[in-house]
GROMACS .gro file of C-alpha atoms in nm:
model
  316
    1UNK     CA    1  -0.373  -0.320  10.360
    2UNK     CA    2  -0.444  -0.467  10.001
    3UNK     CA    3  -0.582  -0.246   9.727
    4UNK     CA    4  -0.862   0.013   9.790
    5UNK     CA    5  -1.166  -0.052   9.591
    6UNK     CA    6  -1.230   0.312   9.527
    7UNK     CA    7  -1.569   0.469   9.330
    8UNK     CA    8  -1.510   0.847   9.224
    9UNK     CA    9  -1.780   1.119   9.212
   10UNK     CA   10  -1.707   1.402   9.050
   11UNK     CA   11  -1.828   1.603   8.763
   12UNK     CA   12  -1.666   1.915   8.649
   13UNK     CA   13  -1.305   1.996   8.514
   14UNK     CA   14  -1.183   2.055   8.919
   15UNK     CA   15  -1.214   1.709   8.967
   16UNK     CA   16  -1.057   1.546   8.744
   17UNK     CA   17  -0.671   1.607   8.863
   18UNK     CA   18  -0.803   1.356   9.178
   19UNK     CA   19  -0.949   1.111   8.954
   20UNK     CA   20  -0.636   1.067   8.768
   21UNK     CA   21  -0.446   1.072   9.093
   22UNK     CA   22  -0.628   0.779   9.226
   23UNK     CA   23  -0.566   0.639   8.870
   24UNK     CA   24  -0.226   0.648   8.894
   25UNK     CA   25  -0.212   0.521   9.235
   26UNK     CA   26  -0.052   0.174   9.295
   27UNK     CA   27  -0.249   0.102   9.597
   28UNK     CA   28  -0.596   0.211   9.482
   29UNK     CA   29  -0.855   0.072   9.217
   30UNK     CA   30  -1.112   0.285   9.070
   31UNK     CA   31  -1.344   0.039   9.036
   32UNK     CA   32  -1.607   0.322   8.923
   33UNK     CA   33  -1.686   0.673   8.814
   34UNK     CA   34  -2.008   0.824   8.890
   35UNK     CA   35  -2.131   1.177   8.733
   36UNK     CA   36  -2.419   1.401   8.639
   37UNK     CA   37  -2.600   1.319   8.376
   38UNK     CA   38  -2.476   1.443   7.987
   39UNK     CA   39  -2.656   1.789   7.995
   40UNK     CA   40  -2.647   2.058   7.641
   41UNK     CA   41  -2.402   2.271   7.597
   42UNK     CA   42  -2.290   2.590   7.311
   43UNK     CA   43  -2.483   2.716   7.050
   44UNK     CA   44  -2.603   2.372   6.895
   45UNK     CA   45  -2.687   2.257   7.242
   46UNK     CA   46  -2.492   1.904   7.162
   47UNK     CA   47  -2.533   1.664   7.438
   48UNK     CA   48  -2.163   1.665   7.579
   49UNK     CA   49  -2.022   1.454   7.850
   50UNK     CA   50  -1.864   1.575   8.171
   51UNK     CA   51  -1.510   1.649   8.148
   52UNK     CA   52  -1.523   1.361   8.440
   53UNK     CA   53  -1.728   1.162   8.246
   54UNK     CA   54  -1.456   1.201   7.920
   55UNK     CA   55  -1.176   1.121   8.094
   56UNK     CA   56  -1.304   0.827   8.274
   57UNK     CA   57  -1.395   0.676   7.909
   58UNK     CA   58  -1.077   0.777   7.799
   59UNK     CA   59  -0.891   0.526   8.037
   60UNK     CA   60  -1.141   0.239   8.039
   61UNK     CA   61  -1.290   0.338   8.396
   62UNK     CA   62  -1.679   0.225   8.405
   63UNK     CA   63  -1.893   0.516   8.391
   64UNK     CA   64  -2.228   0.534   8.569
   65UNK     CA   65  -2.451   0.856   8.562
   66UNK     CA   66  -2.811   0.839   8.726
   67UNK     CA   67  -3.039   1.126   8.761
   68UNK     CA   68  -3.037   1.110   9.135
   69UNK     CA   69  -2.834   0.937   9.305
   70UNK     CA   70  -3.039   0.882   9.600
   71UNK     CA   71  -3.325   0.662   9.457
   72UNK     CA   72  -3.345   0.281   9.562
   73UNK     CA   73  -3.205   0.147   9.208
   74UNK     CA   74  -2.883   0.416   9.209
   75UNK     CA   75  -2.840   0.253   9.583
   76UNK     CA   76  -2.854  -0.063   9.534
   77UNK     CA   77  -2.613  -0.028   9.194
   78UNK     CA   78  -2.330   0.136   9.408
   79UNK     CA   79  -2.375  -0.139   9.728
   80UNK     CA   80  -2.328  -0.382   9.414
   81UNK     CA   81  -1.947  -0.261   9.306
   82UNK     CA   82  -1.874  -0.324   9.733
   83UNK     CA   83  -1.625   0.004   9.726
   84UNK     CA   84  -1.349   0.000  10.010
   85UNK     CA   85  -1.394   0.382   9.987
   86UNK     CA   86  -1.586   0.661   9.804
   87UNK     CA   87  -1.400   0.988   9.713
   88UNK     CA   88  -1.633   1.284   9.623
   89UNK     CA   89  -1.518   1.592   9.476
   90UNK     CA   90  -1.764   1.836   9.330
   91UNK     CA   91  -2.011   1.564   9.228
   92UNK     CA   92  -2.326   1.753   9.221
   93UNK     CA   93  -2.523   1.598   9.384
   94UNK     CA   94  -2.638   1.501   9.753
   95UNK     CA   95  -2.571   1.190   9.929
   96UNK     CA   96  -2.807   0.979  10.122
   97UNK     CA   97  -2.692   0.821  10.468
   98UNK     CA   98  -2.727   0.532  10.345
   99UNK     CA   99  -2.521   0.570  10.066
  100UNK     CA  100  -2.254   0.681  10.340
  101UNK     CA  101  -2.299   0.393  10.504
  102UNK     CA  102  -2.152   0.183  10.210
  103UNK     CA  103  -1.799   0.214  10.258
  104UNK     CA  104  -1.623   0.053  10.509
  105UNK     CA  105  -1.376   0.329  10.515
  106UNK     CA  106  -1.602   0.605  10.460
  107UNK     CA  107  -1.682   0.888  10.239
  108UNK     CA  108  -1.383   1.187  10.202
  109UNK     CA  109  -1.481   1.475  10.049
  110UNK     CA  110  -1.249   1.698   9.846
  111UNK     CA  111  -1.329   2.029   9.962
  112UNK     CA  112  -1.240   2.368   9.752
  113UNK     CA  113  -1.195   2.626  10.107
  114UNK     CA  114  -1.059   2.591  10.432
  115UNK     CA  115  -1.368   2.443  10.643
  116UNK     CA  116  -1.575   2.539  10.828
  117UNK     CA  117  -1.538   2.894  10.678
  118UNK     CA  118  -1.723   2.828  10.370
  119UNK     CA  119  -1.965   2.557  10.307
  120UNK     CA  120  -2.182   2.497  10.008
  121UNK     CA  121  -2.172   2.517   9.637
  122UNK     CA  122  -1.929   2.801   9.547
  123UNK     CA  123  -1.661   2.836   9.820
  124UNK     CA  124  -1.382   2.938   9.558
  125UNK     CA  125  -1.603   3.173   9.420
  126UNK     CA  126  -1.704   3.361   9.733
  127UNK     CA  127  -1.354   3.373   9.890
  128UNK     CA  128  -1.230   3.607   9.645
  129UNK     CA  129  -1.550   3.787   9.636
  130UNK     CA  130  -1.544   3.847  10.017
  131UNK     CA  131  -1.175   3.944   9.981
  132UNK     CA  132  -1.043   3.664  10.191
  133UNK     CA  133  -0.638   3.677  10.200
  134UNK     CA  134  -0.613   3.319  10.191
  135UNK     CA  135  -0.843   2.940  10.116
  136UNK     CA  136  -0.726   2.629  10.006
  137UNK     CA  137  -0.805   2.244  10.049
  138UNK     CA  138  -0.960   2.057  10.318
  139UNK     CA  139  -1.053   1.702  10.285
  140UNK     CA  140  -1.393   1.579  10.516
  141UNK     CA  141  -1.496   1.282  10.625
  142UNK     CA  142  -1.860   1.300  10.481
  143UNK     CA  143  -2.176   1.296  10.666
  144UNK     CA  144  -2.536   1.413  10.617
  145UNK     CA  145  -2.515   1.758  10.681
  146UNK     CA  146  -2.362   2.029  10.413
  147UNK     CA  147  -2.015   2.022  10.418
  148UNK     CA  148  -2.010   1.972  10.835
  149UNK     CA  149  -1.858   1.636  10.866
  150UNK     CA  150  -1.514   1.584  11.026
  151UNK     CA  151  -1.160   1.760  10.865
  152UNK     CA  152  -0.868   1.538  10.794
  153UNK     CA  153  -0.596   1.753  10.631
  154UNK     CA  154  -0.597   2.118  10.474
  155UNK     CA  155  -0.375   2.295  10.305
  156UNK     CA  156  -0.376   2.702  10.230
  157UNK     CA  157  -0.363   2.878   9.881
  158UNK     CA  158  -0.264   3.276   9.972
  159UNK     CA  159  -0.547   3.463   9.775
  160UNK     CA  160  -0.294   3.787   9.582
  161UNK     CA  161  -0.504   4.094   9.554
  162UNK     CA  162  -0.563   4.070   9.211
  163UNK     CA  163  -0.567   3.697   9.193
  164UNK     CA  164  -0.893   3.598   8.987
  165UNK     CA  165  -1.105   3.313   9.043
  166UNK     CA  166  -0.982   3.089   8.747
  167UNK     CA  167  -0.619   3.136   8.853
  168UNK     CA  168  -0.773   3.068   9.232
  169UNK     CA  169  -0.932   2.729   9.088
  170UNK     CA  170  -0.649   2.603   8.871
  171UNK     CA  171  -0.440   2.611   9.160
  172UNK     CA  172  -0.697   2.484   9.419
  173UNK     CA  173  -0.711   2.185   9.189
  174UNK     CA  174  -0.382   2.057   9.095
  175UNK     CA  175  -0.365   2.123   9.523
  176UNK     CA  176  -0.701   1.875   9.599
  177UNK     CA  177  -0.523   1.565   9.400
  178UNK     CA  178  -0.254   1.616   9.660
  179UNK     CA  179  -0.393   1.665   9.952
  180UNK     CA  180  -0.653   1.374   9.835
  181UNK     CA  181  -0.370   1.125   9.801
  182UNK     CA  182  -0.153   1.261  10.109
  183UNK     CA  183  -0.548   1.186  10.304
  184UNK     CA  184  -0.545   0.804  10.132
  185UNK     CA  185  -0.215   0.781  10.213
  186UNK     CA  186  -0.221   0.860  10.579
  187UNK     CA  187  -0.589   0.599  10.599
  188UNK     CA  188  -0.351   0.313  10.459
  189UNK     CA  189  -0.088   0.413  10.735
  190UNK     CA  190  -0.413   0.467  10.988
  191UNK     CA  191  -0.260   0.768  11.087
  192UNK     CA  192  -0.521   0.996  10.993
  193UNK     CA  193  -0.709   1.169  11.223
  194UNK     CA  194  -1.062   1.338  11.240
  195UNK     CA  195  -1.118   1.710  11.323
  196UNK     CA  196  -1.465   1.826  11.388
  197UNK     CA  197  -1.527   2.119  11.281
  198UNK     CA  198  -1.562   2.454  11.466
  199UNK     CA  199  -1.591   2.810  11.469
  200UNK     CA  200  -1.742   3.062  11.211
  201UNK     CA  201  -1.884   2.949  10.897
  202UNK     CA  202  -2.047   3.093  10.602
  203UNK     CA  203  -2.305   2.947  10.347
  204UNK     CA  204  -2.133   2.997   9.968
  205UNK     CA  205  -2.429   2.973   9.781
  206UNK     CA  206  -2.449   2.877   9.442
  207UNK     CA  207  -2.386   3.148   9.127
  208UNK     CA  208  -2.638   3.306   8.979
  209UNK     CA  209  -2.578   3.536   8.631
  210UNK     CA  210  -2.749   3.806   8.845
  211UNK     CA  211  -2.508   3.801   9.103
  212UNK     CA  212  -2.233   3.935   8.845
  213UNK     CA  213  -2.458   4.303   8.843
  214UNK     CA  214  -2.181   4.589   8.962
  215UNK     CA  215  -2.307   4.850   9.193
  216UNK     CA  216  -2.134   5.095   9.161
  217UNK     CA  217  -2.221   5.241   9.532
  218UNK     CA  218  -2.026   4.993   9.669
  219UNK     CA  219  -1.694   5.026   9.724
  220UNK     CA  220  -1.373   5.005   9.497
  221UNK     CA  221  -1.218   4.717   9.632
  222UNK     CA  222  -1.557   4.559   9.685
  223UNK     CA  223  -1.636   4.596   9.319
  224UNK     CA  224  -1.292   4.487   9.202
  225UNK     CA  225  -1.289   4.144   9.442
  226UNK     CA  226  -1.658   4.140   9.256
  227UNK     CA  227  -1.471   4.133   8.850
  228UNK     CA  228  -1.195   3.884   9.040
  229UNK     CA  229  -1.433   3.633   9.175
  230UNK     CA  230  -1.696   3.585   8.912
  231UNK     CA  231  -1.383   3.573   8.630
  232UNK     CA  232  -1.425   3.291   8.448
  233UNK     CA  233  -1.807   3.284   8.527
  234UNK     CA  234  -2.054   3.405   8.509
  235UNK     CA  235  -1.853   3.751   8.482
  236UNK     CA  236  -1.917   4.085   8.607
  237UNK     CA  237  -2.157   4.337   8.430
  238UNK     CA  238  -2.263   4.661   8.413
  239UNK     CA  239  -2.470   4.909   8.175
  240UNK     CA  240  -2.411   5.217   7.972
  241UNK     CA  241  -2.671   5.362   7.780
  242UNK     CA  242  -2.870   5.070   7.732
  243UNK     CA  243  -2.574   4.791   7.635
  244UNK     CA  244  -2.426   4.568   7.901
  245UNK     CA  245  -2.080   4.534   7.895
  246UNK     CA  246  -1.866   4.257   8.093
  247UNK     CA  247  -1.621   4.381   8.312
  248UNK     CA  248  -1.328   4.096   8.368
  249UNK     CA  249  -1.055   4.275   8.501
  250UNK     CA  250  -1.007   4.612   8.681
  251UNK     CA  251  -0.738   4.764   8.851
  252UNK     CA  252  -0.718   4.965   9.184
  253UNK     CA  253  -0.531   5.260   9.150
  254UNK     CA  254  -0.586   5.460   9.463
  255UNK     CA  255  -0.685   5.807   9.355
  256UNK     CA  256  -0.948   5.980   9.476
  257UNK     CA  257  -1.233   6.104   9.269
  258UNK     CA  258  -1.338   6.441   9.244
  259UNK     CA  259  -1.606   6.585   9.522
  260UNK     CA  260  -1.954   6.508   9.446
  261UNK     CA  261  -1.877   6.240   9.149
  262UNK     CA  262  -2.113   6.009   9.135
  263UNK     CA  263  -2.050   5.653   9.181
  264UNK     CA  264  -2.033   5.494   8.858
  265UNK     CA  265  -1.962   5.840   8.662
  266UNK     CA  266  -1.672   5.785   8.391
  267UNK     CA  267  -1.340   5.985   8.481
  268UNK     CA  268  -1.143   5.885   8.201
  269UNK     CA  269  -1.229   5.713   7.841
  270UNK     CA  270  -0.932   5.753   7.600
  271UNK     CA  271  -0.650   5.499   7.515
  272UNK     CA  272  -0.377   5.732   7.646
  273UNK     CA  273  -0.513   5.704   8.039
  274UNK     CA  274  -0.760   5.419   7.989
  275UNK     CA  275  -1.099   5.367   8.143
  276UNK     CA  276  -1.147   5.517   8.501
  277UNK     CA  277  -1.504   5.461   8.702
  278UNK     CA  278  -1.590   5.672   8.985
  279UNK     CA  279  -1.660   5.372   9.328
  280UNK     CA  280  -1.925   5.506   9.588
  281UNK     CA  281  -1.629   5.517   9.833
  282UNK     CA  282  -1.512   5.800   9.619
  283UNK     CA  283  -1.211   5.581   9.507
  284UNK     CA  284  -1.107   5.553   9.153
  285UNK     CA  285  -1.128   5.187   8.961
  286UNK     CA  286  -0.984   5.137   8.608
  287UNK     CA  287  -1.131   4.876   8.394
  288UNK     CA  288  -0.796   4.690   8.197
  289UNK     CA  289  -1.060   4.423   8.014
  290UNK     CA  290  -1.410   4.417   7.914
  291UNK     CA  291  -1.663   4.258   7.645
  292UNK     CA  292  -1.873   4.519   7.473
  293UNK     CA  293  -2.215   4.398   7.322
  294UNK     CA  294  -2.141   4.125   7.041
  295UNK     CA  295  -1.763   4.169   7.097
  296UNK     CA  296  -1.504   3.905   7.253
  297UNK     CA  297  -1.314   4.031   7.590
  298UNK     CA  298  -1.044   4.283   7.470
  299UNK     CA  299  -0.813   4.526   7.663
  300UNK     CA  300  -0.986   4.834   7.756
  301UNK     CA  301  -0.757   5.085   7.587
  302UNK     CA  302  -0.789   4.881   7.256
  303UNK     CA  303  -1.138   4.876   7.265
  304UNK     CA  304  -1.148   5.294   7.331
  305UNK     CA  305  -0.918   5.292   7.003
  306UNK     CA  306  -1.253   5.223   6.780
  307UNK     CA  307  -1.513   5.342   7.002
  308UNK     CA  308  -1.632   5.579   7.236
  309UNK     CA  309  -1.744   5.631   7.581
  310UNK     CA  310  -1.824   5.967   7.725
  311UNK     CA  311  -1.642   6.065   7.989
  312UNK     CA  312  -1.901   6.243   8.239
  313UNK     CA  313  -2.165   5.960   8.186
  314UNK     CA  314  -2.249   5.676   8.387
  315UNK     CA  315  -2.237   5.301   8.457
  316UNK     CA  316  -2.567   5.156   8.617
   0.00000   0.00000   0.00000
């Protein structure tokens, strides 16, 4: 098989470990990069390019960014560049059958769970939310539905108990350039094979700032898998007394709280024993990091060194 005329989607910072893969790949040419649109970011709000987008200008790849990919021009641009293959990961946006259609060897997905358990926008995010014990890569023959076409290969990422989301990620993504060019690898050979996929699956809907809001009735290890999921964003939050403070890391430390606390009550607010938080379980939680109002994150203990939070009072 001669070279694969490949055009890369992909957007954020997870994808750009497979872009540079297929870069560096003897038998493939990246012949283009498509990606969302330069959107505002930080305090200025500075038009800034995806990190896709910046590395793709970085190495001289062509760079092509419509609003919607799906529209007649944005169609007709891509069946222009004649790609062998399109590789998708984390792109954005949704594409048309006919846009599927293109390739003669298809569409393959880079996908950041083990299908078909989670489907959707956020699958990272919502297997350490749920508490899975394990998720990892699975690469998918794209077709029109979310996430449903055909597996090739996966491979699993054991989920620690206290493993946060951003470790969860960074390791998820070095993992999808592999498992990407171990799925190109076995198409040249045309060994690879097509799984459809069956059994259980969950819809991993997309973040929301509001879905980082502790309740505190829940339980302990529900509330902690809450903190380890949503840490790098949007982060977990609670309020005291008015303020919200972030909560990025907490600690399960198995002791019960007294009869009748209630859930959210403050056990403990001193930097000898740390911050302790009542669950509705009746289990105890300690908070090791959090952001107070107009503060950057900081250790819990250091932050009870200059300020004060009554033990006996509540989160909400």
């Amino acid at each position: 098989m001669e070279k694969l005329r490949v055009v890369f989607m992909g957007t954020p910072e997870f994808a750009v470990p497979c872009l540079a893969a297929l870069q560096a790949d003897e038998h493939c040419e990246v012949i283009g990069v498509y990606t969302q649109p330069d959107k505002p970011r930080g305090r200025g709000q500075k038009l800034l390019p995806s990190p896709v987008k910046a590395w793709a200008e970085e190495h001289g790849l062509p760079v092509y960014q419509p609003v919607k990919i799906k529209t007649a021009e944005a169609t007709a641009e891509l069946k222009g560049l004649s790609p062998d293959l399109v590789v998708v990961v984390a792109f954005g946006q949704i594409l048309s059958q006919e846009i599927l259609d293109i390739p003669p060897h298809g569409c393959i997905n880079v996908h950041g769970s083990l299908l078909p358990r989670y489907r959707g926008a956020a699958p990272m995010q919502w297997c350490v939310i749920n508490g899975e014990e394990k998720t990892g890569i699975t690469t998918m023959m794209m077709d029109a539905g979310l996430d449903t076409g055909d597996m090739l290969l996966k491979e699993e990422l054991p989920i620690g108990p206290d493993m946060t989301l951003e470790e969860v990620h960074d390791r998820l993504m070095e993992m999808g350039a592999q498992v990407l060019m171990k799925t190109i690898g076995e198409l040249r050979a045309g060994t690879l094979k097509r799984v459809p996929q069956e059994g259980e699956s969950n819809y991993a809907p997309m973040l929301t700032k509001e879905t980082g809001h502790i309740d505190w009735q829940k339980s302990a290890q529900s509330i902690h898998n809450l903190v380890r999921g949503l840490n790098s964003w949007p982060g977990a939050y609670t309020g005291h007394e008015g303020q919200k403070f972030k909560i990025w890391r907490t600690v399960l430390t198995g002791e019960d709280a007294p009869a009748g606390t209630a859930a959210g009550a403050i056990l403990a607010a001193d930097s000898s024993q740390g911050l302790k938080v009542a669950a509705g379980d009746g289990q105890v939680l300690a908070i090791t990091e959090l952001q107070a109002p107009g503060k950057k994150k900081m250790q819990a203990q250091d932050y009870l060194r200059g300020n004060s939070l009554a033990a006996g009072s509540c989160f909400a």
